[in-house]
Backbone as numpy.savetxt, mean C-alpha at the origin, in Angstrom:
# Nx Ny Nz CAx CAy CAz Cx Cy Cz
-5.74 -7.30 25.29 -6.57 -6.10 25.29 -5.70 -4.85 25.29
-6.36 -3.89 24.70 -5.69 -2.18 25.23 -6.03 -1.32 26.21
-6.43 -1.85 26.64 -7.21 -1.03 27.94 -5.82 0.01 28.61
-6.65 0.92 28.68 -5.72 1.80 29.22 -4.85 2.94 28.39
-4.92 2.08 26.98 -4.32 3.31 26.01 -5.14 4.30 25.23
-4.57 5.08 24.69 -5.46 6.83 24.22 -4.80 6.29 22.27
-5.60 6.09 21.51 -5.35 5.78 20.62 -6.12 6.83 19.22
-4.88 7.76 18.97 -5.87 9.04 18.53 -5.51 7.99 16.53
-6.78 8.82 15.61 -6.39 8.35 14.27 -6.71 9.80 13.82
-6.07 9.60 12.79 -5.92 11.20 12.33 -5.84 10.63 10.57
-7.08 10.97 9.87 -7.53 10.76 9.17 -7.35 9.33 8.45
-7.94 9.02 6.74 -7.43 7.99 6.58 -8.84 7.11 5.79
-8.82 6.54 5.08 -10.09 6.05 4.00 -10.84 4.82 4.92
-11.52 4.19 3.88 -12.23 3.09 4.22 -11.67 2.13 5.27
-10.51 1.54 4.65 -9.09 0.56 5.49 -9.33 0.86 7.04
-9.37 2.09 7.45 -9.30 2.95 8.69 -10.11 2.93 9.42
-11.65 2.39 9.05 -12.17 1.95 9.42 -12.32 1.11 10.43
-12.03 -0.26 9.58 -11.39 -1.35 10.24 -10.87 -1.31 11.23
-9.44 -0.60 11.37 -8.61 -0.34 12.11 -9.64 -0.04 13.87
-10.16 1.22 13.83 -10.55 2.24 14.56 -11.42 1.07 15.21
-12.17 0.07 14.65 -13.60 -0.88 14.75 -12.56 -1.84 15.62
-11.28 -2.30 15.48 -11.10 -3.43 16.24 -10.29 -2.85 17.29
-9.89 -1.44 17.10 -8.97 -0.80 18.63 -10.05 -0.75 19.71
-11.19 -0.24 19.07 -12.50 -0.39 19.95 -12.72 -1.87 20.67
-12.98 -2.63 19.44 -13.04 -4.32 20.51 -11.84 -4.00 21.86
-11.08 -4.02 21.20 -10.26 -4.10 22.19 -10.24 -3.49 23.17
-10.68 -2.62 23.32 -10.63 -1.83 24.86 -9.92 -0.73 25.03
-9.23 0.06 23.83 -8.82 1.16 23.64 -9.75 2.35 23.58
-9.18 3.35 24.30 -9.35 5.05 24.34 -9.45 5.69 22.86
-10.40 5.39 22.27 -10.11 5.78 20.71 -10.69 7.38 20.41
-9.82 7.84 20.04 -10.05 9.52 19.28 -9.97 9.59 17.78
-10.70 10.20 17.54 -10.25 10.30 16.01 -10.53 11.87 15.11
-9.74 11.81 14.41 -10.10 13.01 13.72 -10.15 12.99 12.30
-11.16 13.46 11.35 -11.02 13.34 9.86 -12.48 12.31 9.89
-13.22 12.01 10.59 -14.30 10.99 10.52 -15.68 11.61 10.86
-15.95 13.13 10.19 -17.05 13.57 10.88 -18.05 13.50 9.13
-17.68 13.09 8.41 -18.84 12.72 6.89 -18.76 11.73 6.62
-19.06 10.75 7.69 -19.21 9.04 7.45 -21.00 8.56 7.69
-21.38 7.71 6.46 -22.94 7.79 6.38 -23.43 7.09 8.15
-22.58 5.97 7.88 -22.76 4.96 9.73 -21.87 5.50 10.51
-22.29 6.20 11.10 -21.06 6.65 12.60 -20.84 5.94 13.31
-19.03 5.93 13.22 -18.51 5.08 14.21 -19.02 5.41 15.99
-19.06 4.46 16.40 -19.17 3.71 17.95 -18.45 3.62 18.76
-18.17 4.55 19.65 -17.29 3.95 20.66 -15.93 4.76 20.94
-16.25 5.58 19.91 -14.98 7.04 20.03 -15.35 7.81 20.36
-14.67 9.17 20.43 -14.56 10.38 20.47 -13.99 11.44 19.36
-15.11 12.22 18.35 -14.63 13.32 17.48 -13.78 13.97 17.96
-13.10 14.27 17.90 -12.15 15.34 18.21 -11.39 16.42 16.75
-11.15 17.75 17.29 -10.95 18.62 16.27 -8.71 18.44 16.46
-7.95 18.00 15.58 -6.22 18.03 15.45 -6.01 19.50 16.49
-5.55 19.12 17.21 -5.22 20.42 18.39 -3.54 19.53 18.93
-2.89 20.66 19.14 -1.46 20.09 19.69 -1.38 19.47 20.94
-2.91 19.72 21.61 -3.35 19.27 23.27 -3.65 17.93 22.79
-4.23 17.60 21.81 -4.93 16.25 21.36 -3.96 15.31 21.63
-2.95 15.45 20.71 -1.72 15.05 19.99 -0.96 14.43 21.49
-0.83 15.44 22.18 -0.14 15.29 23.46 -0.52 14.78 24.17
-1.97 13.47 24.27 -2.71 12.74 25.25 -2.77 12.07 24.55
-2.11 11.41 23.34 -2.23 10.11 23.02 -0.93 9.35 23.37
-1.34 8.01 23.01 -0.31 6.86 23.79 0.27 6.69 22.44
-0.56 6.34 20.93 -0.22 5.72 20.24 -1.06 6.79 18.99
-0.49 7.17 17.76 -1.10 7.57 16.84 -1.13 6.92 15.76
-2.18 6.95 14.97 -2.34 6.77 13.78 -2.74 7.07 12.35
-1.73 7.39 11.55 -1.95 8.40 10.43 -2.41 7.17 9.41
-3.29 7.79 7.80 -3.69 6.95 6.94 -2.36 6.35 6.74
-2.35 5.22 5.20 -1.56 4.42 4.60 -0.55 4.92 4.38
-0.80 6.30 3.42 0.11 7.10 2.66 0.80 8.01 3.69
0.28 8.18 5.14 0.87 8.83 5.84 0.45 10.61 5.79
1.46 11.41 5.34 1.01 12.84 4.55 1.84 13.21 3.86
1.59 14.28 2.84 2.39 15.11 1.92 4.01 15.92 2.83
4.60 16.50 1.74 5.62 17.16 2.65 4.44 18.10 3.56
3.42 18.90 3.18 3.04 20.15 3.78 2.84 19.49 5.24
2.10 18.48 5.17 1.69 17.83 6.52 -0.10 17.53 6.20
-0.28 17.58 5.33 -1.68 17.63 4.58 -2.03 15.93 4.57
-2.74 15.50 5.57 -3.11 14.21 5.18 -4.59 13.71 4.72
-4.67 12.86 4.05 -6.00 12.03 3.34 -6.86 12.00 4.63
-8.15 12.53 4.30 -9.17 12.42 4.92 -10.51 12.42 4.06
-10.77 11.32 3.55 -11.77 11.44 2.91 -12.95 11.24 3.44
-13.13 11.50 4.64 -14.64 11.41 5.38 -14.69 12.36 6.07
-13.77 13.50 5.85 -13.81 14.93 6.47 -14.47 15.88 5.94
-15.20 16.59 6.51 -15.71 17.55 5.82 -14.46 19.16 6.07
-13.59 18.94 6.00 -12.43 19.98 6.13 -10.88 19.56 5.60
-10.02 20.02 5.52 -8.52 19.60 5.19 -8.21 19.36 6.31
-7.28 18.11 6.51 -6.78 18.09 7.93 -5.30 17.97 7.92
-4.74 18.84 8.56 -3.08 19.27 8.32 -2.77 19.10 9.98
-1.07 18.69 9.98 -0.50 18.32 11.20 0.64 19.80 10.77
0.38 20.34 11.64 1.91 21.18 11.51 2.95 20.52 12.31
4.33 21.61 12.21 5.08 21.35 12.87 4.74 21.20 14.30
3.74 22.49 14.72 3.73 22.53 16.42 2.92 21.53 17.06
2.13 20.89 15.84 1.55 19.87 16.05 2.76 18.57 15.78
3.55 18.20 15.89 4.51 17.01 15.83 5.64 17.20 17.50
5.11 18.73 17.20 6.22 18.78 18.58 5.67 18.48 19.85
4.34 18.52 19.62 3.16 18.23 20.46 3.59 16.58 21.34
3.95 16.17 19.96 3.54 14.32 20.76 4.75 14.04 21.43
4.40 13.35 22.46 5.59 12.89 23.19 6.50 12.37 23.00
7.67 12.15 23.36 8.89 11.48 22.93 8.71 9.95 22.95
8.84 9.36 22.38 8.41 7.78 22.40 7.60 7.20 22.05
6.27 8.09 21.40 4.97 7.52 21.31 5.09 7.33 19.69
4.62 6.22 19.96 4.44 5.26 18.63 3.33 5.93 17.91
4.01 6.52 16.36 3.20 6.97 15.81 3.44 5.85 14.23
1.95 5.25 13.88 1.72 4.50 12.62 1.90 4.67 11.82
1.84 4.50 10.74 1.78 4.56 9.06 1.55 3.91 8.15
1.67 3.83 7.05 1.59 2.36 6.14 2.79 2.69 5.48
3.47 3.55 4.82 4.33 4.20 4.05 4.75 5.41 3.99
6.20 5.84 4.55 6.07 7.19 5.44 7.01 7.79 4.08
7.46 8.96 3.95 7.59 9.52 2.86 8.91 10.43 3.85
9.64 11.75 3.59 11.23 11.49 3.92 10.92 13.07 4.92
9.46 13.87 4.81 9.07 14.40 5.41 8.61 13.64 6.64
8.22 13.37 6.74 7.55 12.39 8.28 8.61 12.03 8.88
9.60 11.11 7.94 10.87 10.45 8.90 11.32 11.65 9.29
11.81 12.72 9.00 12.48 13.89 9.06 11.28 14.22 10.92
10.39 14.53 10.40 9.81 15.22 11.67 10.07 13.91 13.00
10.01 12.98 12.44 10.07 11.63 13.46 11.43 12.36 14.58
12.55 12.19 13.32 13.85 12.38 13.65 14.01 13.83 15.01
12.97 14.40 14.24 13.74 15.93 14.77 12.59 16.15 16.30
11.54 15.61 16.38 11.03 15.32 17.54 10.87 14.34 18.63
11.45 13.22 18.04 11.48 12.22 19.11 10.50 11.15 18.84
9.22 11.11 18.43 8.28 9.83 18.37 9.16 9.01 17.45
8.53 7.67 17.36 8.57 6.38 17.25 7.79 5.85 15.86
8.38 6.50 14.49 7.56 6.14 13.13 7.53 4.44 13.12
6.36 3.57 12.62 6.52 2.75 12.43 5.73 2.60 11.25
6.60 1.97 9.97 5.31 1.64 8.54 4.85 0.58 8.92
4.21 0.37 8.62 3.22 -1.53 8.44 3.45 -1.85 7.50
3.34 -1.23 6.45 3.66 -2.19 5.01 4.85 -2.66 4.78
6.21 -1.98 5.75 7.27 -2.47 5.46 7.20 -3.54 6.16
6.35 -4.26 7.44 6.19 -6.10 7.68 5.95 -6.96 6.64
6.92 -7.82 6.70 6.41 -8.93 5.59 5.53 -9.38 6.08
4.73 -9.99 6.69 3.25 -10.39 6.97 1.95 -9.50 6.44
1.99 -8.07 6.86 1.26 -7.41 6.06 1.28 -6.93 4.47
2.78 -7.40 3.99 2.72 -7.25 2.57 2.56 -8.11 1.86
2.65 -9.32 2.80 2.59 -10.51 1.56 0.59 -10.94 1.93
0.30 -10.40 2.79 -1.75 -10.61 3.40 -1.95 -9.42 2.05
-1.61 -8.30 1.60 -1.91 -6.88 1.28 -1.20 -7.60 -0.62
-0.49 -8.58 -0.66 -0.44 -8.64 -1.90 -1.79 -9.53 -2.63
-2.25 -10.38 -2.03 -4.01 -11.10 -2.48 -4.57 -9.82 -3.26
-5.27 -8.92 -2.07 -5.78 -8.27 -2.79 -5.18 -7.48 -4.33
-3.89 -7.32 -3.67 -3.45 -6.20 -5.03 -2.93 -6.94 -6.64
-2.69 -8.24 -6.44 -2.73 -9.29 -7.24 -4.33 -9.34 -7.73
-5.03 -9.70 -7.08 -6.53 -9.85 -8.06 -6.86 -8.78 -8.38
-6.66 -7.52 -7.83 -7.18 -5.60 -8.86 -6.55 -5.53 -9.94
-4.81 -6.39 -9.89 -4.46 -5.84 -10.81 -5.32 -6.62 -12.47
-5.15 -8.06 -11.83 -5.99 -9.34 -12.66 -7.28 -8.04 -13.67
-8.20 -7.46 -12.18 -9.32 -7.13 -12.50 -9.10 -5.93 -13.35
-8.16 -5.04 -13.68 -7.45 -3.99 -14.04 -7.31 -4.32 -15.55
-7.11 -5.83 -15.69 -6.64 -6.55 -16.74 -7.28 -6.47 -17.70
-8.49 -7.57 -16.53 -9.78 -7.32 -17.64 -10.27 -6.56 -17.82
-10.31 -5.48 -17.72 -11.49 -4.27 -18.13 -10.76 -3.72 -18.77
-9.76 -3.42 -19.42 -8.30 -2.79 -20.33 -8.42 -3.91 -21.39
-8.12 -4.88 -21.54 -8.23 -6.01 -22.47 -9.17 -6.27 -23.05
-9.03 -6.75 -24.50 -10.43 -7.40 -25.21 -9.74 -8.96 -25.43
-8.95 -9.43 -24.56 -8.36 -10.51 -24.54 -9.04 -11.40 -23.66
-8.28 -12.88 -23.29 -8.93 -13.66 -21.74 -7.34 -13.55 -21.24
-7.47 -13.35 -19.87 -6.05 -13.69 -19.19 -5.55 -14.93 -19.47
-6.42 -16.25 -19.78 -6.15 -17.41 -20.20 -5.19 -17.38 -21.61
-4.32 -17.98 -21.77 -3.89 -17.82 -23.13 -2.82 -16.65 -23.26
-3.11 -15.52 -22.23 -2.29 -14.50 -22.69 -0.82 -14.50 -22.66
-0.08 -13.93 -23.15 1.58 -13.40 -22.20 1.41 -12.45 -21.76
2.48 -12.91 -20.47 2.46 -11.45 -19.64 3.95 -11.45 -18.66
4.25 -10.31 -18.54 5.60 -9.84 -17.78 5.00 -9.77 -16.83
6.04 -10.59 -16.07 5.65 -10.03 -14.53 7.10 -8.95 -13.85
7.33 -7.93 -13.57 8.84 -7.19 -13.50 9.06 -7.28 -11.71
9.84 -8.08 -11.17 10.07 -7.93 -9.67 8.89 -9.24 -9.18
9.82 -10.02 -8.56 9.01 -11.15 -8.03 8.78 -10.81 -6.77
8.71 -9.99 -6.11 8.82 -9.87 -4.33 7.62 -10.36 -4.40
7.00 -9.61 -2.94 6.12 -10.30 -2.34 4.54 -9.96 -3.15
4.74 -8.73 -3.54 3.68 -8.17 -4.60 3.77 -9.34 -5.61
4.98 -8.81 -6.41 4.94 -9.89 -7.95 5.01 -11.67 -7.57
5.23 -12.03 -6.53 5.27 -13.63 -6.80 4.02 -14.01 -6.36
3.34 -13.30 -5.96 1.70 -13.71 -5.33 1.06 -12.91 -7.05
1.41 -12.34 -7.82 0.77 -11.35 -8.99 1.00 -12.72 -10.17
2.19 -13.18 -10.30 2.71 -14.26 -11.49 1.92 -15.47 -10.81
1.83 -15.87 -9.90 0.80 -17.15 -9.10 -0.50 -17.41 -9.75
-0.65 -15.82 -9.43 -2.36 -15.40 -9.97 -2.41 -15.94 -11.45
-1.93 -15.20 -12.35 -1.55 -15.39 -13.55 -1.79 -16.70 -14.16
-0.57 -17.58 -13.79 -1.07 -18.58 -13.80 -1.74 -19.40 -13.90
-2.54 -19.00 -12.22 -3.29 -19.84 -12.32 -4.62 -20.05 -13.14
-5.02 -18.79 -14.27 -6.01 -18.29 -14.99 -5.62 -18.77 -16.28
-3.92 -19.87 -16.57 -3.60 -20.07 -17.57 -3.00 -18.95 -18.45
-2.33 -18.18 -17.77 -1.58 -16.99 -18.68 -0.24 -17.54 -18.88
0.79 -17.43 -19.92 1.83 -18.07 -19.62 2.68 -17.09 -19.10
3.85 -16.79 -18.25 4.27 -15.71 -17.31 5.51 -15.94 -17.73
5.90 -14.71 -17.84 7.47 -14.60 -17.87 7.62 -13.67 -16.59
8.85 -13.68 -16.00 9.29 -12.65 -14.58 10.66 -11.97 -14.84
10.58 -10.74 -14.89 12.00 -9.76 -15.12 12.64 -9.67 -13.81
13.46 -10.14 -13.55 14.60 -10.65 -11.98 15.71 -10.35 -12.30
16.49 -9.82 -10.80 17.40 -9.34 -10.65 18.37 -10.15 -9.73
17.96 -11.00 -8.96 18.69 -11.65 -8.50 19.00 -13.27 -8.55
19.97 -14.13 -8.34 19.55 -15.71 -8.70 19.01 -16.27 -8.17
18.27 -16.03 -6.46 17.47 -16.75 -6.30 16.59 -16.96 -6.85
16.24 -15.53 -7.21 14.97 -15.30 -7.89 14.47 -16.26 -9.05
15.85 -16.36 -9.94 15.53 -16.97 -11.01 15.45 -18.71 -10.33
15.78 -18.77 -9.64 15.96 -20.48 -9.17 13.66 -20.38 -8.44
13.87 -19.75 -7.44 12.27 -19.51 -7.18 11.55 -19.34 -8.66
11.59 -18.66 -9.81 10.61 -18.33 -11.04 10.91 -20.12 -11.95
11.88 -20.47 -11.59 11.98 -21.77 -12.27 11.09 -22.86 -11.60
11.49 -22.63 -10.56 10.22 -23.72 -9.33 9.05 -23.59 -9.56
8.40 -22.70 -9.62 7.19 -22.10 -10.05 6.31 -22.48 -11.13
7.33 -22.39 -12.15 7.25 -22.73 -14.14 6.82 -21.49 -14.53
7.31 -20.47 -14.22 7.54 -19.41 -14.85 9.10 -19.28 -15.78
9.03 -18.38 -16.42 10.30 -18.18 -17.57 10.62 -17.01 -16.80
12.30 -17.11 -16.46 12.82 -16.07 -15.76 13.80 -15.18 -17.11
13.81 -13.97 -16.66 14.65 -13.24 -17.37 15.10 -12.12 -16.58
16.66 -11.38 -16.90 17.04 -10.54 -16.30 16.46 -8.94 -16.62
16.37 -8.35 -15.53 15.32 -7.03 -16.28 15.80 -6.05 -17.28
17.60 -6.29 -17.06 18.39 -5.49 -18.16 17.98 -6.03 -19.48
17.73 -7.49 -19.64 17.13 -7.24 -20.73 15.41 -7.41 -21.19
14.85 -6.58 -20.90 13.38 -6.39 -21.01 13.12 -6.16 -22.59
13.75 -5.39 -23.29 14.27 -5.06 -24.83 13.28 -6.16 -25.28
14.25 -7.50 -25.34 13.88 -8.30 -26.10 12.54 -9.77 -25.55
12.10 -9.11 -24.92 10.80 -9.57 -24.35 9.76 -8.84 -25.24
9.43 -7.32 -25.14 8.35 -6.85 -24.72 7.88 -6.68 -26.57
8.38 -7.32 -27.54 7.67 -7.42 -28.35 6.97 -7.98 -28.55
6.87 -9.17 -28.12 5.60 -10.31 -27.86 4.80 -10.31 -26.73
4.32 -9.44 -26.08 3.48 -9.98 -24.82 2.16 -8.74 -24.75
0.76 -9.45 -24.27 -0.01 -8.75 -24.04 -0.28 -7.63 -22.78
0.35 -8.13 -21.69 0.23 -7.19 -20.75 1.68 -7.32 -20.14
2.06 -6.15 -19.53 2.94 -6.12 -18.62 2.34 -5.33 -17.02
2.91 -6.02 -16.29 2.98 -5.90 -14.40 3.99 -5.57 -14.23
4.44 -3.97 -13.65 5.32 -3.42 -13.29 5.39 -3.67 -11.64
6.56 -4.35 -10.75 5.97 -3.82 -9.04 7.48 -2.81 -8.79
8.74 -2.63 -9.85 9.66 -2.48 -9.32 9.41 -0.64 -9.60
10.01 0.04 -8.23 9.59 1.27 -8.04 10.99 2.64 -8.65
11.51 1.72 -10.08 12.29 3.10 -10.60 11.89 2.68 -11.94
12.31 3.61 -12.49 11.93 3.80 -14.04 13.00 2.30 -14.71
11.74 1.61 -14.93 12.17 0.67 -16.08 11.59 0.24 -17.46
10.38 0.45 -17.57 9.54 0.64 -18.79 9.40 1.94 -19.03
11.04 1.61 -19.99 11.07 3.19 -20.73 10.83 3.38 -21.71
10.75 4.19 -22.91 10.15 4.64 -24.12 11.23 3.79 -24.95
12.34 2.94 -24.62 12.88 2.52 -25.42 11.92 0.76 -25.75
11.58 0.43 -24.06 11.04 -0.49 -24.18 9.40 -0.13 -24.52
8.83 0.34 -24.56 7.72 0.51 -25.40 7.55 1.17 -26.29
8.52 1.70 -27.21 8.52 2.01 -28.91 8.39 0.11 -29.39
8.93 -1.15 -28.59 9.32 -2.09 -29.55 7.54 -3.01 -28.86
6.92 -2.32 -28.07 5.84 -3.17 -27.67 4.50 -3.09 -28.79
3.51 -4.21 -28.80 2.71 -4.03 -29.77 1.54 -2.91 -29.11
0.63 -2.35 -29.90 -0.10 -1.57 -29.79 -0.96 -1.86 -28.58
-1.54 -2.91 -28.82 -2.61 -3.88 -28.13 -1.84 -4.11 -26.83
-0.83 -4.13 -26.50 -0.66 -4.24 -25.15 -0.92 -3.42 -24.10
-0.82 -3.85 -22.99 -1.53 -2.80 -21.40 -0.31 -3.14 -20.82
-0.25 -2.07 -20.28 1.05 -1.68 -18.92 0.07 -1.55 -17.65
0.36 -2.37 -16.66 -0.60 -1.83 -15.33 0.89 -2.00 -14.62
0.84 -0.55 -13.67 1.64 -0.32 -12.71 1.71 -0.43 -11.78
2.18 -1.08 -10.81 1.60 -1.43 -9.39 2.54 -0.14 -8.73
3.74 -0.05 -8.31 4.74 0.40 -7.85 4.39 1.81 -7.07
4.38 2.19 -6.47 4.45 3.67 -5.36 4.76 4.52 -6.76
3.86 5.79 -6.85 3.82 7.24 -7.38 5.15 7.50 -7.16
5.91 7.79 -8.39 5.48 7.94 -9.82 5.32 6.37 -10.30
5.92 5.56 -10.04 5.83 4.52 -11.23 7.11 4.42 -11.88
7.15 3.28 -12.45 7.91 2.52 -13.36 8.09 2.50 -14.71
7.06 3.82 -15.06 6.92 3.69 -16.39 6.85 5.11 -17.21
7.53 5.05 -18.77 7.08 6.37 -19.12 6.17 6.55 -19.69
5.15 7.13 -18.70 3.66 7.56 -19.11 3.26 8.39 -20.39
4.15 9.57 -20.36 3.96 10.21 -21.40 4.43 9.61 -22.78
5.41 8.70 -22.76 5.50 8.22 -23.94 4.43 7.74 -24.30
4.10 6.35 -23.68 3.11 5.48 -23.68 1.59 5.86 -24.34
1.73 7.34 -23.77 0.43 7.79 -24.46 0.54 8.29 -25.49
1.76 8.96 -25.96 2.32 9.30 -27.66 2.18 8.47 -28.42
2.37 7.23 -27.79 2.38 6.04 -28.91 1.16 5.10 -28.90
0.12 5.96 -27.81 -1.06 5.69 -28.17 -1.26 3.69 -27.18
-0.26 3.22 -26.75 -0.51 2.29 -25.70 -0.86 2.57 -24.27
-1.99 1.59 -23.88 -2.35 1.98 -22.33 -1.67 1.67 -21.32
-1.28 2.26 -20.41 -0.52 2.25 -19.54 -1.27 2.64 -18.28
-1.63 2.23 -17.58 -2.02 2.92 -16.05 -1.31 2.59 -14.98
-1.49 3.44 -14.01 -0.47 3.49 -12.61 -1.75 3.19 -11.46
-1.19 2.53 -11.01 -2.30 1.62 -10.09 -1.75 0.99 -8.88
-1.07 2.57 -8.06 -0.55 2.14 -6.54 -1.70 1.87 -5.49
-1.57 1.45 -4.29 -2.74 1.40 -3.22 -4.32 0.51 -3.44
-3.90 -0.56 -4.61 -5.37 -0.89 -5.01 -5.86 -1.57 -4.12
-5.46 -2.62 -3.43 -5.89 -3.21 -1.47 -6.92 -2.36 -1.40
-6.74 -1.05 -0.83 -7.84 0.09 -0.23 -8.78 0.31 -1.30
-8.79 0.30 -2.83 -9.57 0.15 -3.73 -10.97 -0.74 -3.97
-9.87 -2.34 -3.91 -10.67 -3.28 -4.31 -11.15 -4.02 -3.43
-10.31 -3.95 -2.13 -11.08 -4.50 -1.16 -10.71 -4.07 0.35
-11.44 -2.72 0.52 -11.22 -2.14 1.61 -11.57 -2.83 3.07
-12.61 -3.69 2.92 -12.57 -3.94 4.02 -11.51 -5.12 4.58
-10.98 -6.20 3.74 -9.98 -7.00 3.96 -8.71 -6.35 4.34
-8.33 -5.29 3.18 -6.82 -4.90 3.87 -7.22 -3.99 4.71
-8.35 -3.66 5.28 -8.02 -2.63 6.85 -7.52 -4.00 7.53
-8.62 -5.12 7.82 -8.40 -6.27 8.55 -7.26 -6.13 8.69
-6.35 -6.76 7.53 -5.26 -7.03 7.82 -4.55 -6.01 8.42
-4.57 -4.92 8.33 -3.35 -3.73 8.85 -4.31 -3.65 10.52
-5.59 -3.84 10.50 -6.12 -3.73 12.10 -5.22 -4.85 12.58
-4.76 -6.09 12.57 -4.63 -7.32 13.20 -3.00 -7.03 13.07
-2.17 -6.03 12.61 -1.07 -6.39 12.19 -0.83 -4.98 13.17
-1.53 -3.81 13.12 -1.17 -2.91 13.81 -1.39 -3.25 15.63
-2.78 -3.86 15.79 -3.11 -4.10 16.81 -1.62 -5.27 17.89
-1.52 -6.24 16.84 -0.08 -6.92 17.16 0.72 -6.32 17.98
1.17 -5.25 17.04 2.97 -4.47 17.20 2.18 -3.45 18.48
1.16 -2.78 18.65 1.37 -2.09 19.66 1.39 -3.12 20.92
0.33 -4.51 21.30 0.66 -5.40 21.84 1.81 -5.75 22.53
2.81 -5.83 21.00 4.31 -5.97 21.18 5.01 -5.21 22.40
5.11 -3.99 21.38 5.53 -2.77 22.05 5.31 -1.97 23.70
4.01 -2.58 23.80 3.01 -2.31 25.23 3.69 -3.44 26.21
4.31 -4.43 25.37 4.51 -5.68 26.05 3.07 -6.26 26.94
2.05 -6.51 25.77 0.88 -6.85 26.24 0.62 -8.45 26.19
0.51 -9.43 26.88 0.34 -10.51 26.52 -0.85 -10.68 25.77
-0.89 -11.87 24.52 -2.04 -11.87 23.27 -2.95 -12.77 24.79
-2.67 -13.37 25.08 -4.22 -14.55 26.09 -4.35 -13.23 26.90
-4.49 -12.22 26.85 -5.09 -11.33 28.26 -6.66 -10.51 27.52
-6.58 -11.00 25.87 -7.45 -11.15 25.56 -9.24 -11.57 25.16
């Protein structure tokens, strides 16, 4: 249980939900802010307006996925206002207090650094990225089909980066009867894409792939589908991007040359919001556990 802790959330989509719904089971002090244009009102909290007093009576915070912009401007899409953390608001929180994230950006670490709290991402756990790749493996599938006048059955397709995204993404594939090739960088990799019965290839050479294949799956997060490699791709092919803004790909070419390309970070919270809150509720709820040094049977 949490009993006893002040667990403020400070904005944050559907996913957040979740979250806020099982700190409650649990027996947490829940505050929140950014949740006042939600059709079912949450239960069991307290509205509260971002004040530096707020900030300073929590045990544990929690910002959305994306975290916030440099300004301090974070996602609140059930707010009826902008909701911004300033500086005097960071200086606010106490030294030590575990503040959340899903993916913190070099502003946040920076304020982490220069005030003292305790940044922690979630998405950087392998448990929550490889629970958070299901969903983003079948959006992208579903991404597929609605871009395609093809069947995934039958098709080719690149898969670029086997991690935990792409080897649960080429699985999928698969298993729909696509035949998969995987652009890898390292030899395990290629020894894992061989186990599999996927066709491994190194990503330096992508060149001589991408003239034959109907779709490509980008997960690797620097520019590698460049205008060199899609001047030699056929028309009819789709680029779906998984990878963190900007992407992997050159967009503007892509559209010169009249092939589709879309960038398609965060789809989890898209396609199936209420599963990946689950998972980030059960994964966040964990680590503060951890951290609280809470035993799980006191449950």
């Amino acid at each position: 249980m949490l009993t006893g802790l002040t667990i403020l959330f400070v904005g944050g989509d559907a996913r957040q939900i979740e979250v806020i719904n099982k700190c409650v089971e649990m027996d947490a002090t829940v505050r929140v802010v950014g949740f006042d244009r939600l059709e079912s009102p949450l239960i069991g909290v307290s509205h509260e307006t971002l004040t530096p007093g707020l900030l300073a009576g929590a045990d544990v915070v929690v910002l959305p996925v994306m975290g916030c912009d440099d300004h301090g401007v974070i996602s609140a899409p059930f707010s009826t206002g902008e909701v911004v953390i300033r500086n005097e608001m960071f200086a606010a929180i106490r030294e030590g207090v575990l503040v959340y994230t899903g993916i913190s950006k070099n502003f946040l670490k920076k304020m982490s650094m220069e005030y003292g709290f305790r940044l922690i991402e979630l998405l950087e756990r392998d448990d929550v990225a490889i629970y958070n790749s299901i969903p983003t493996a079948e959006g992208a599938v579903m991404m597929a089909i609605q871009n395609t006048d093809i069947t995934i059955h039958g098709s080719s397709c690149i898969v670029l980066g086997i991690g935990r995204t792409g080897f649960t993404l080429a699985e999928t594939l698969q298993g729909l009867g696509a035949t998969v090739k995987v652009g890898v960088r390292r030899e395990d990799h290629v020894a894992r894409a061989v186990q599999m019965g996927w066709k491994p290839f190194a990503t330096t050479d992508l060149a001589l792939y991408a003239g034959e294949i109907d779709l490509i799956f980008n997960t690797i997060p620097t520019m590698i589908v460049t205008a060199q490699i899609i001047s030699k791709m056929p028309r009819q092919a789709v680029i779906i991007d998984l990878a963190s803004a900007p992407g992997g790909t050159d967009f503007r070419f892509a559209e010169k040359r009249g092939i589709k390309a879309l960038l398609a970070p965060g789809l989890p919270g898209i396609v199936a919001p209420k599963t990946a809150g689950i998972i980030i509720a059960n994964s966040l709820c964990q680590s503060i556990m951890e951290e609280f040094h809470i035993r799980g049977d006191e449950e």
